[in-house]
Coordinates of C-alpha atoms and ligand atoms in Angstrom, one line a residue:
X175 CA 119.8 -74.4 276.4
X176 CA 118.6 -71.3 279.0
X177 CA 120.9 -67.9 279.1
X178 CA 121.1 -65.7 282.6
X179 CA 119.8 -62.9 283.0
X180 CA 121.8 -60.6 285.3
X181 CA 121.8 -60.9 288.6
X182 CA 123.8 -59.3 291.4
X183 CA 125.9 -61.9 293.6
X184 CA 126.7 -61.5 297.1
X185 CA 130.3 -60.5 298.5
X186 CA 130.6 -62.4 301.4
X187 CA 132.1 -65.8 301.2
X188 CA 133.0 -68.1 303.6
X189 CA 136.0 -71.0 303.6
X190 CA 133.2 -73.3 301.9
X191 CA 131.8 -71.0 299.1
X192 CA 133.0 -73.1 296.3
X193 CA 135.8 -71.4 293.7
X194 CA 134.1 -69.8 291.0
X195 CA 135.3 -69.4 287.2
X196 CA 134.2 -67.3 284.3
X197 CA 135.0 -69.3 280.6
X198 CA 135.1 -66.7 277.8
X199 CA 134.7 -69.3 274.9
X200 CA 133.4 -72.0 276.3
X201 CA 131.5 -73.2 273.4
X202 CA 134.5 -73.9 271.7
X203 CA 137.4 -76.9 272.0
X204 CA 138.8 -75.8 274.9
X205 CA 136.2 -74.2 276.8
X206 CA 134.4 -77.1 276.6
X207 CA 136.6 -79.4 278.3
X208 CA 137.9 -76.8 280.5
X209 CA 134.5 -76.2 282.0
X210 CA 134.2 -80.5 282.4
X211 CA 137.8 -80.2 284.3
X212 CA 137.0 -76.9 286.5
X213 CA 133.3 -78.8 287.3
X214 CA 135.1 -82.7 288.4
X215 CA 137.5 -80.0 291.1
X216 CA 134.3 -78.7 292.6
X217 CA 134.4 -75.2 290.8
X218 CA 131.2 -73.5 290.0
X219 CA 131.4 -72.9 286.5
X220 CA 130.3 -69.3 284.5
X221 CA 130.5 -69.2 280.7
X222 CA 130.1 -66.4 278.7
X223 CA 128.5 -66.7 274.7
X224 CA 127.7 -64.4 272.5
X225 CA 124.3 -63.6 270.5
X226 CA 123.6 -66.2 267.3
X227 CA 120.4 -66.8 265.1
X228 CA 121.1 -70.3 266.3
X229 CA 122.6 -71.9 269.0
X230 CA 126.0 -73.7 268.6
X231 CA 126.1 -75.5 272.5
X232 CA 126.7 -79.1 271.0
X233 CA 130.4 -79.5 272.8
X234 CA 129.0 -78.2 276.7
X235 CA 125.3 -80.3 275.9
X236 CA 126.8 -82.9 278.4
X237 CA 127.1 -80.7 281.1
X238 CA 124.2 -78.4 280.2
X239 CA 122.3 -78.1 283.9
X240 CA 125.7 -77.9 285.5
X241 CA 127.6 -74.4 283.7
X242 CA 125.4 -71.1 284.4
X243 CA 125.6 -69.1 281.0
X244 CA 126.1 -65.8 280.4
X245 CA 125.7 -63.1 277.2
X246 CA 128.2 -61.1 276.7
X247 CA 130.8 -60.6 273.7
X248 CA 134.5 -59.5 273.0
X249 CA 133.4 -56.1 271.0
X250 CA 131.2 -54.9 274.1
X251 CA 133.4 -54.1 276.7
X252 CA 129.8 -53.1 278.8
X253 CA 128.9 -56.3 278.6
X254 CA 131.9 -57.6 280.2
X255 CA 132.4 -55.6 283.2
X256 CA 128.5 -56.0 283.8
X257 CA 128.9 -59.4 283.3
X258 CA 131.9 -59.8 285.4
X259 CA 130.6 -58.1 288.4
X260 CA 127.6 -60.0 288.2
X261 CA 129.8 -63.3 288.5
X262 CA 132.4 -62.2 290.4
X263 CA 134.7 -64.9 289.4
X264 CA 137.8 -65.7 291.5
X265 CA 139.4 -66.9 287.9
X266 CA 138.7 -65.8 284.7
X267 CA 139.6 -67.9 281.2
X268 CA 140.1 -66.0 278.4
X269 CA 139.8 -68.2 275.6
X270 CA 137.0 -66.6 273.3
X271 CA 139.0 -65.3 269.9
X272 CA 138.5 -65.6 266.1
X273 CA 141.0 -68.6 266.3
X274 CA 140.7 -69.9 262.8
X275 CA 144.2 -68.8 260.8
X276 CA 143.0 -68.6 257.6
X277 CA 139.6 -66.5 258.5
X278 CA 142.2 -64.2 259.8
X279 CA 143.7 -63.0 256.0
X280 CA 140.3 -62.8 254.9
X281 CA 139.2 -60.7 258.4
X282 CA 142.5 -58.8 259.6
X283 CA 140.4 -56.0 261.1
X284 CA 137.8 -58.2 263.0
X285 CA 140.6 -60.8 263.9
X286 CA 142.6 -57.9 265.7
X287 CA 138.9 -56.8 267.2
X288 CA 138.0 -60.1 268.4
X289 CA 141.5 -61.7 269.6
X290 CA 143.8 -58.9 269.9
X291 CA 141.9 -56.1 271.8
X292 CA 139.1 -58.6 272.9
X293 CA 141.4 -59.2 275.6
X294 CA 142.2 -55.6 276.7
X295 CA 138.9 -55.7 277.2
X296 CA 138.7 -58.2 279.5
X297 CA 141.4 -57.6 281.0
X298 CA 140.0 -53.3 281.7
X299 CA 137.5 -55.0 283.3
X300 CA 138.7 -56.8 285.9
X301 CA 141.3 -53.6 286.8
X302 CA 137.4 -52.1 287.2
X303 CA 135.9 -54.7 289.2
X304 CA 138.5 -56.3 291.5
X305 CA 142.2 -56.8 290.7
X306 CA 142.0 -59.9 292.5
X307 CA 140.6 -62.0 290.2
X308 CA 142.8 -64.4 288.1
X309 CA 143.6 -64.3 285.0
X310 CA 144.7 -66.7 282.1
X311 CA 145.5 -66.1 278.4
X312 CA 144.8 -68.2 276.0
X313 CA 147.8 -67.2 273.7
X314 CA 150.0 -69.2 271.2
X315 CA 152.4 -70.6 269.2
X316 CA 151.3 -68.8 266.2
X317 CA 153.1 -66.0 267.8
X318 CA 157.0 -67.4 267.5
X319 CA 155.8 -67.6 263.7
X320 CA 159.3 -67.6 261.2
X321 CA 161.6 -68.3 264.8
X322 CA 165.3 -69.2 263.9
X323 CA 165.0 -70.8 267.1
X324 CA 163.4 -74.5 268.0
X325 CA 162.9 -75.5 270.0
X326 CA 160.9 -72.0 270.9
X327 CA 161.2 -71.2 274.7
X328 CA 159.1 -68.9 276.6
X329 CA 162.6 -66.5 275.7
X330 CA 162.4 -67.1 271.9
X331 CA 161.6 -63.5 270.1
X332 CA 158.0 -63.8 268.0
X333 CA 157.5 -63.2 264.7
X334 CA 154.5 -63.7 263.9
X335 CA 153.0 -64.6 260.4
X336 CA 149.2 -63.9 260.3
X337 CA 146.9 -61.2 261.3
X338 CA 146.1 -63.8 264.1
X339 CA 149.2 -64.8 265.2
X340 CA 150.2 -60.4 265.7
X341 CA 146.7 -60.0 267.2
X342 CA 147.7 -62.7 269.4
X343 CA 151.0 -61.0 270.1
X344 CA 149.6 -58.5 271.2
X345 CA 147.0 -60.3 273.4
X346 CA 150.1 -61.8 275.4
X347 CA 151.8 -58.2 275.9
X348 CA 148.8 -56.9 277.3
X349 CA 148.6 -59.6 279.3
X350 CA 151.7 -58.9 281.0
X351 CA 151.3 -55.2 280.7
X352 CA 148.1 -55.2 282.9
X353 CA 150.6 -57.6 285.6
X354 CA 153.0 -55.5 285.9
X355 CA 150.6 -52.3 285.8
X356 CA 148.2 -52.9 288.2
X357 CA 149.6 -56.3 289.6
X358 CA 146.9 -58.1 289.0
X359 CA 147.5 -62.4 289.1
X360 CA 147.7 -62.5 284.9
X361 CA 149.5 -65.6 282.9
X362 CA 149.9 -66.1 279.4
X363 CA 149.4 -69.4 278.3
X364 CA 151.8 -70.2 274.8
X365 CA 150.0 -73.1 273.7
X366 CA 151.0 -75.0 270.8
X367 CA 148.6 -77.1 268.5
X368 CA 146.4 -79.1 270.8
X369 CA 143.3 -81.3 269.5
X370 CA 140.8 -83.4 270.0
X371 CA 137.7 -84.9 268.7
X372 CA 136.3 -82.0 270.0
X373 CA 137.9 -80.1 267.1
X374 CA 136.4 -77.7 264.3
X375 CA 136.5 -80.0 261.1
X376 CA 138.6 -76.7 259.3
X377 CA 141.0 -77.8 261.1
X378 CA 143.6 -80.2 259.8
X379 CA 143.4 -82.5 262.1
X380 CA 139.7 -82.7 262.5
X381 CA 139.3 -82.7 258.2
X382 CA 141.7 -85.6 258.1
X383 CA 139.9 -87.9 260.8
X384 CA 136.5 -86.5 259.9
X385 CA 137.5 -87.3 256.0
X386 CA 138.5 -90.7 256.6
X387 CA 136.0 -91.9 258.8
X388 CA 133.6 -90.6 255.9
X389 CA 136.0 -92.4 253.0
X390 CA 136.3 -95.8 255.1
X391 CA 132.7 -95.8 255.5
X392 CA 132.1 -95.1 251.5
X393 CA 130.4 -91.0 252.0
X394 CA 133.7 -89.4 250.4
X395 CA 135.6 -90.1 247.7
X396 CA 139.3 -87.4 248.1
X397 CA 140.6 -85.6 250.5
X398 CA 141.7 -81.8 249.5
X399 CA 144.7 -80.9 251.7
X400 CA 147.1 -77.8 250.9
X401 CA 150.9 -78.2 252.8
X402 CA 151.5 -81.9 253.2
X403 CA 155.3 -80.1 254.4
X404 CA 153.7 -78.0 257.1
X405 CA 154.5 -79.6 260.7
X406 CA 153.4 -78.7 263.7
X407 CA 153.9 -79.9 267.6
X408 CA 150.0 -81.8 267.9
X409 CA 149.0 -82.7 272.0
X410 CA 145.9 -83.4 273.3
X411 CA 143.2 -81.0 274.4
X412 CA 142.4 -82.5 277.5
X413 CA 145.5 -82.5 278.7
X414 CA 146.2 -78.7 278.1
X415 CA 142.8 -77.2 279.6
X416 CA 145.1 -78.9 283.2
X417 CA 148.0 -76.5 282.1
X418 CA 145.7 -73.8 282.2
X419 CA 143.9 -74.1 285.3
X420 CA 147.6 -75.3 287.2
X421 CA 149.0 -71.8 285.8
X422 CA 146.5 -70.5 288.1
X423 CA 147.5 -71.8 291.6
X424 CA 150.6 -70.6 292.2
X425 CA 152.4 -68.3 293.8
X426 CA 152.9 -66.1 291.7
X427 CA 151.3 -65.6 288.0
X428 CA 153.9 -66.1 285.0
X429 CA 154.3 -67.8 281.2
X430 CA 154.9 -71.0 280.4
X431 CA 155.1 -72.5 277.2
X432 CA 152.8 -75.6 276.9
X433 CA 153.8 -78.3 273.6
X434 CA 154.9 -82.4 273.5
X435 CA 158.0 -81.6 272.3
X436 CA 157.8 -83.8 269.1
X437 CA 156.9 -81.8 265.5
X438 CA 155.2 -84.2 262.7
X439 CA 154.4 -83.7 259.4
X440 CA 150.3 -82.7 257.5
X441 CA 151.9 -86.4 255.7
X442 CA 152.4 -88.0 259.1
X443 CA 148.9 -87.1 260.1
X444 CA 147.4 -88.5 256.9
X445 CA 149.5 -91.7 256.7
X446 CA 148.9 -92.4 260.5
X447 CA 144.7 -91.9 260.2
X448 CA 144.6 -93.6 256.9
X449 CA 146.9 -96.5 257.7
X450 CA 144.4 -96.5 261.2
X451 CA 141.1 -98.1 259.2
X452 CA 143.3 -99.7 257.3
X453 CA 143.4 -97.3 253.9
X454 CA 146.8 -96.4 251.1
X455 CA 146.1 -92.5 251.8
X456 CA 147.6 -91.8 248.4
X457 CA 144.9 -93.6 246.7
X458 CA 142.5 -90.5 248.2
X459 CA 144.7 -87.3 249.1
X460 CA 145.2 -85.1 246.6
X461 CA 146.8 -81.7 247.2
X462 CA 144.6 -77.6 245.9
X463 CA 146.9 -74.7 245.8
X464 CA 144.1 -72.4 246.4
X465 CA 144.4 -73.9 250.5
X466 CA 147.8 -72.7 250.7
X467 CA 149.1 -70.2 252.8
X468 CA 150.0 -66.9 252.0
X469 CA 153.0 -67.3 254.7
X470 CA 152.9 -70.4 256.4
X471 CA 155.2 -71.2 259.7
X472 CA 157.6 -74.3 259.2
X473 CA 159.3 -74.8 262.6
X474 CA 157.2 -74.9 265.3
X475 CA 158.5 -77.0 267.8
X476 CA 157.8 -76.3 271.7
X477 CA 159.7 -77.0 275.2
X478 CA 157.7 -77.2 278.0
X479 CA 160.5 -77.1 280.5
X480 CA 159.6 -74.3 282.5
X481 CA 155.8 -75.8 283.2
X482 CA 156.9 -79.7 283.8
X483 CA 159.5 -77.7 286.8
X484 CA 156.8 -75.7 288.0
X485 CA 153.4 -76.6 287.3
X486 CA 154.3 -80.6 287.7
X487 CA 152.7 -80.4 283.8
X488 CA 153.5 -82.9 281.7
X489 CA 151.5 -84.2 278.2
X490 CA 149.7 -87.3 278.9
X491 CA 148.3 -88.2 274.5
X492 CA 151.1 -88.9 272.0
X493 CA 150.4 -87.6 268.6
X494 CA 149.5 -91.8 267.1
X495 CA 147.3 -92.5 270.3
X496 CA 145.6 -88.9 269.7
X497 CA 144.9 -89.3 265.7
X498 CA 143.7 -93.0 266.3
X499 CA 141.3 -91.4 268.9
X500 CA 140.1 -88.6 266.6
X501 CA 139.5 -91.0 263.6
X502 CA 137.5 -93.0 266.4
X503 CA 135.2 -91.3 267.3
X504 CA 134.5 -89.4 263.9
X505 CA 134.3 -93.5 263.0
X506 CA 131.2 -93.5 265.5
X507 CA 129.5 -90.9 264.6
X508 CA 129.2 -90.8 261.1
X509 CA 128.4 -94.4 261.3
X510 CA 125.3 -93.3 263.8
X511 CA 124.6 -90.2 261.0
X512 CA 124.3 -93.0 258.1
X513 CA 122.0 -95.3 260.6
X514 CA 120.2 -92.2 261.1
X515 CA 119.5 -91.3 257.5
X516 CA 120.9 -87.9 258.1
X517 CA 124.1 -88.1 255.3
Ligands
NAP17 P1 137.8 -72.1 269.1 O1 137.6 -74.1 269.3 O2 137.4 -71.6 267.9 O3 136.8 -70.9 270.2 C1 136.8 -70.1 270.3 C2 135.7 -69.7 270.6 O4 135.9 -68.5 271.0 C3 134.0 -70.1 271.0 O5 133.4 -70.2 272.3 C4 133.4 -68.2 270.6 O6 132.5 -68.3 270.5 C5 133.9 -68.1 271.1 N1 134.4 -66.4 270.3 C6 134.6 -66.0 268.9 N2 134.2 -64.0 269.1 C7 133.4 -64.4 270.5 C8 133.3 -63.0 270.7 N3 133.3 -61.8 270.1 N4 132.3 -62.9 271.6 C9 132.3 -64.0 272.5 N5 133.0 -65.3 272.4 C10 133.4 -65.4 271.2 O7 138.9 -72.2 269.9 P2 140.0 -72.7 270.5 O8 140.5 -74.0 269.6 O9 139.0 -73.5 271.6 O10 141.0 -72.2 271.2 C11 140.5 -72.1 272.6 C12 141.5 -70.3 272.9 O11 142.8 -71.0 272.2 C13 141.7 -69.3 271.3 O12 141.8 -68.6 271.5 C14 142.4 -69.8 270.6 O13 143.0 -68.6 269.7 C15 143.6 -70.2 271.3 N6 144.4 -71.0 270.3 C16 144.2 -72.8 270.2 C17 144.9 -73.4 270.1 C18 144.8 -74.6 269.8 O14 145.7 -75.5 268.9 N7 143.6 -75.5 269.4 C19 146.5 -73.1 270.8 C20 146.7 -71.4 271.1 C21 146.6 -70.8 271.0 P3 131.0 -69.1 269.3 O15 130.8 -70.7 269.5 O16 130.0 -68.4 269.3 O17 131.9 -69.0 267.7
G4F18 O1 145.1 -76.9 261.2 P1 145.4 -75.8 261.1 O2 144.8 -74.7 260.6 O3 145.8 -75.2 262.7 P2 146.9 -73.8 262.7 O4 147.1 -72.8 261.5 O5 148.6 -74.1 263.2 O6 145.9 -73.2 263.6 C1 146.1 -73.9 265.1 O7 146.6 -73.6 266.4 C2 147.5 -72.4 266.4 C3 148.6 -73.3 267.7 O8 149.9 -72.6 266.8 C4 146.7 -71.9 267.3 F1 146.7 -70.8 268.2 C5 145.3 -71.6 266.1 O9 144.1 -71.0 266.8 C6 144.7 -72.7 265.4 O10 144.0 -73.8 266.5 O11 146.8 -76.1 260.3 C7 147.9 -76.3 260.3 C8 148.9 -76.2 259.8 C9 149.2 -75.4 258.6 O12 150.7 -75.1 258.6 C10 148.4 -75.4 257.5 O13 149.0 -74.9 256.8 O14 148.5 -77.7 258.5 C11 148.7 -77.0 256.9 N1 147.5 -77.8 256.5 C12 147.7 -78.3 255.3 N2 146.5 -78.8 254.3 C13 146.4 -77.0 256.0 C14 145.2 -77.9 255.3 N3 145.6 -76.2 257.2 C15 144.0 -76.7 257.3 N4 143.4 -75.9 258.0 N5 143.0 -76.4 256.1 C16 144.6 -77.9 255.3 O15 143.6 -78.2 254.2

């Protein structure tokens, strides 16, 4: 896929000029769904990608030719300023981050740089180029961490339990701060876990759906997991990117919890996924203490009443449908790979 060289854009606009959006993290799960959604809404979609020795554009391969990619990095301030002044987006969606919680204990400083300070770099670029650009920050339910209150709302105090959660709290507050200091239309979406067939295989839902497909098709024997009692409020990524866009279409910027309001354990997830292919999970799943986290969070369940009332947002895919969707997609992919003799 080709990456654009910097080109300065005409700043004059007519009423027919399509809205321009810039997505950081366009190669990730949410970036791919958001890009598709914005294209459907008639946007001109630009994506920021970092340099890598191998291209990892699988999730956006199908929209290649409809989006423009630009090289920049959350660690490099000048590259972000140059990108925003070249593209001159109306809306910036900051989805890029080191997003895997266990990695944040292995690389806490890098996580702070990407996931925390990276937000300030994007906001600084907007402040310097054009404070009229609308900004969405991908905040997380991990900010709530070890909360007492359940379910969590926009007013629930934060108690992050991982370097990732701590970095996201910084990203959240710097977004609020730039809104209040510079009058930038900046919103923080406090999103609870959201999953899909495009989810990275290191996250528990996809690890399970991939393993179920491989076990069913005879190319894997067992599945090792960590804490089966851990519980999350899991929704569908396709529903959640709609909420991101809705936040930037309001008259006033604000922060919103986006969640289903339901909590399920990893054990529920495993049982549903194995049942879907007619297997008894207890014959295949074992637990490995190495997969336990230094600190766990147990009470994450969101209350999205504000988003429902102000944005008109509600999730459309429920948990059992999500699990079935992910297992079916992995069955199809693993079967194809077996037929192509890749497995
Ligand atoms: P993801 O699949 O892990 O995608 C992360 C994206 O960030 C990838 O495109 C990655 O690019 C990019 N990135 C990482 N470091 C970068 C850097 N230094 N410079 C430029 N790009 C960089 O994450 P996701 O699930 O789509 O989540 C999107 C955002 O929402 C993240 O900020 C995440 O923390 C947050 N969030 C996610 C959830 C969830 O349940 N999914 C919930 C709450 C918040 P490469 O392809 O080059 O690695
Ligand atoms: O799927 P997970 O790795 O997601 P986690 O840690 O909740 O983080 C995700 O959601 C956040 C929103 O709250 C995002 F901000 C973040 O970027 C990311 O997208 O783990 C979910 C739960 C944990 O409690 C974990 O301990 O599953 C438990 N789990 C049990 N066994 C496991 C495993 N998690 C993983 N990744 N792998 C296991 O084998």
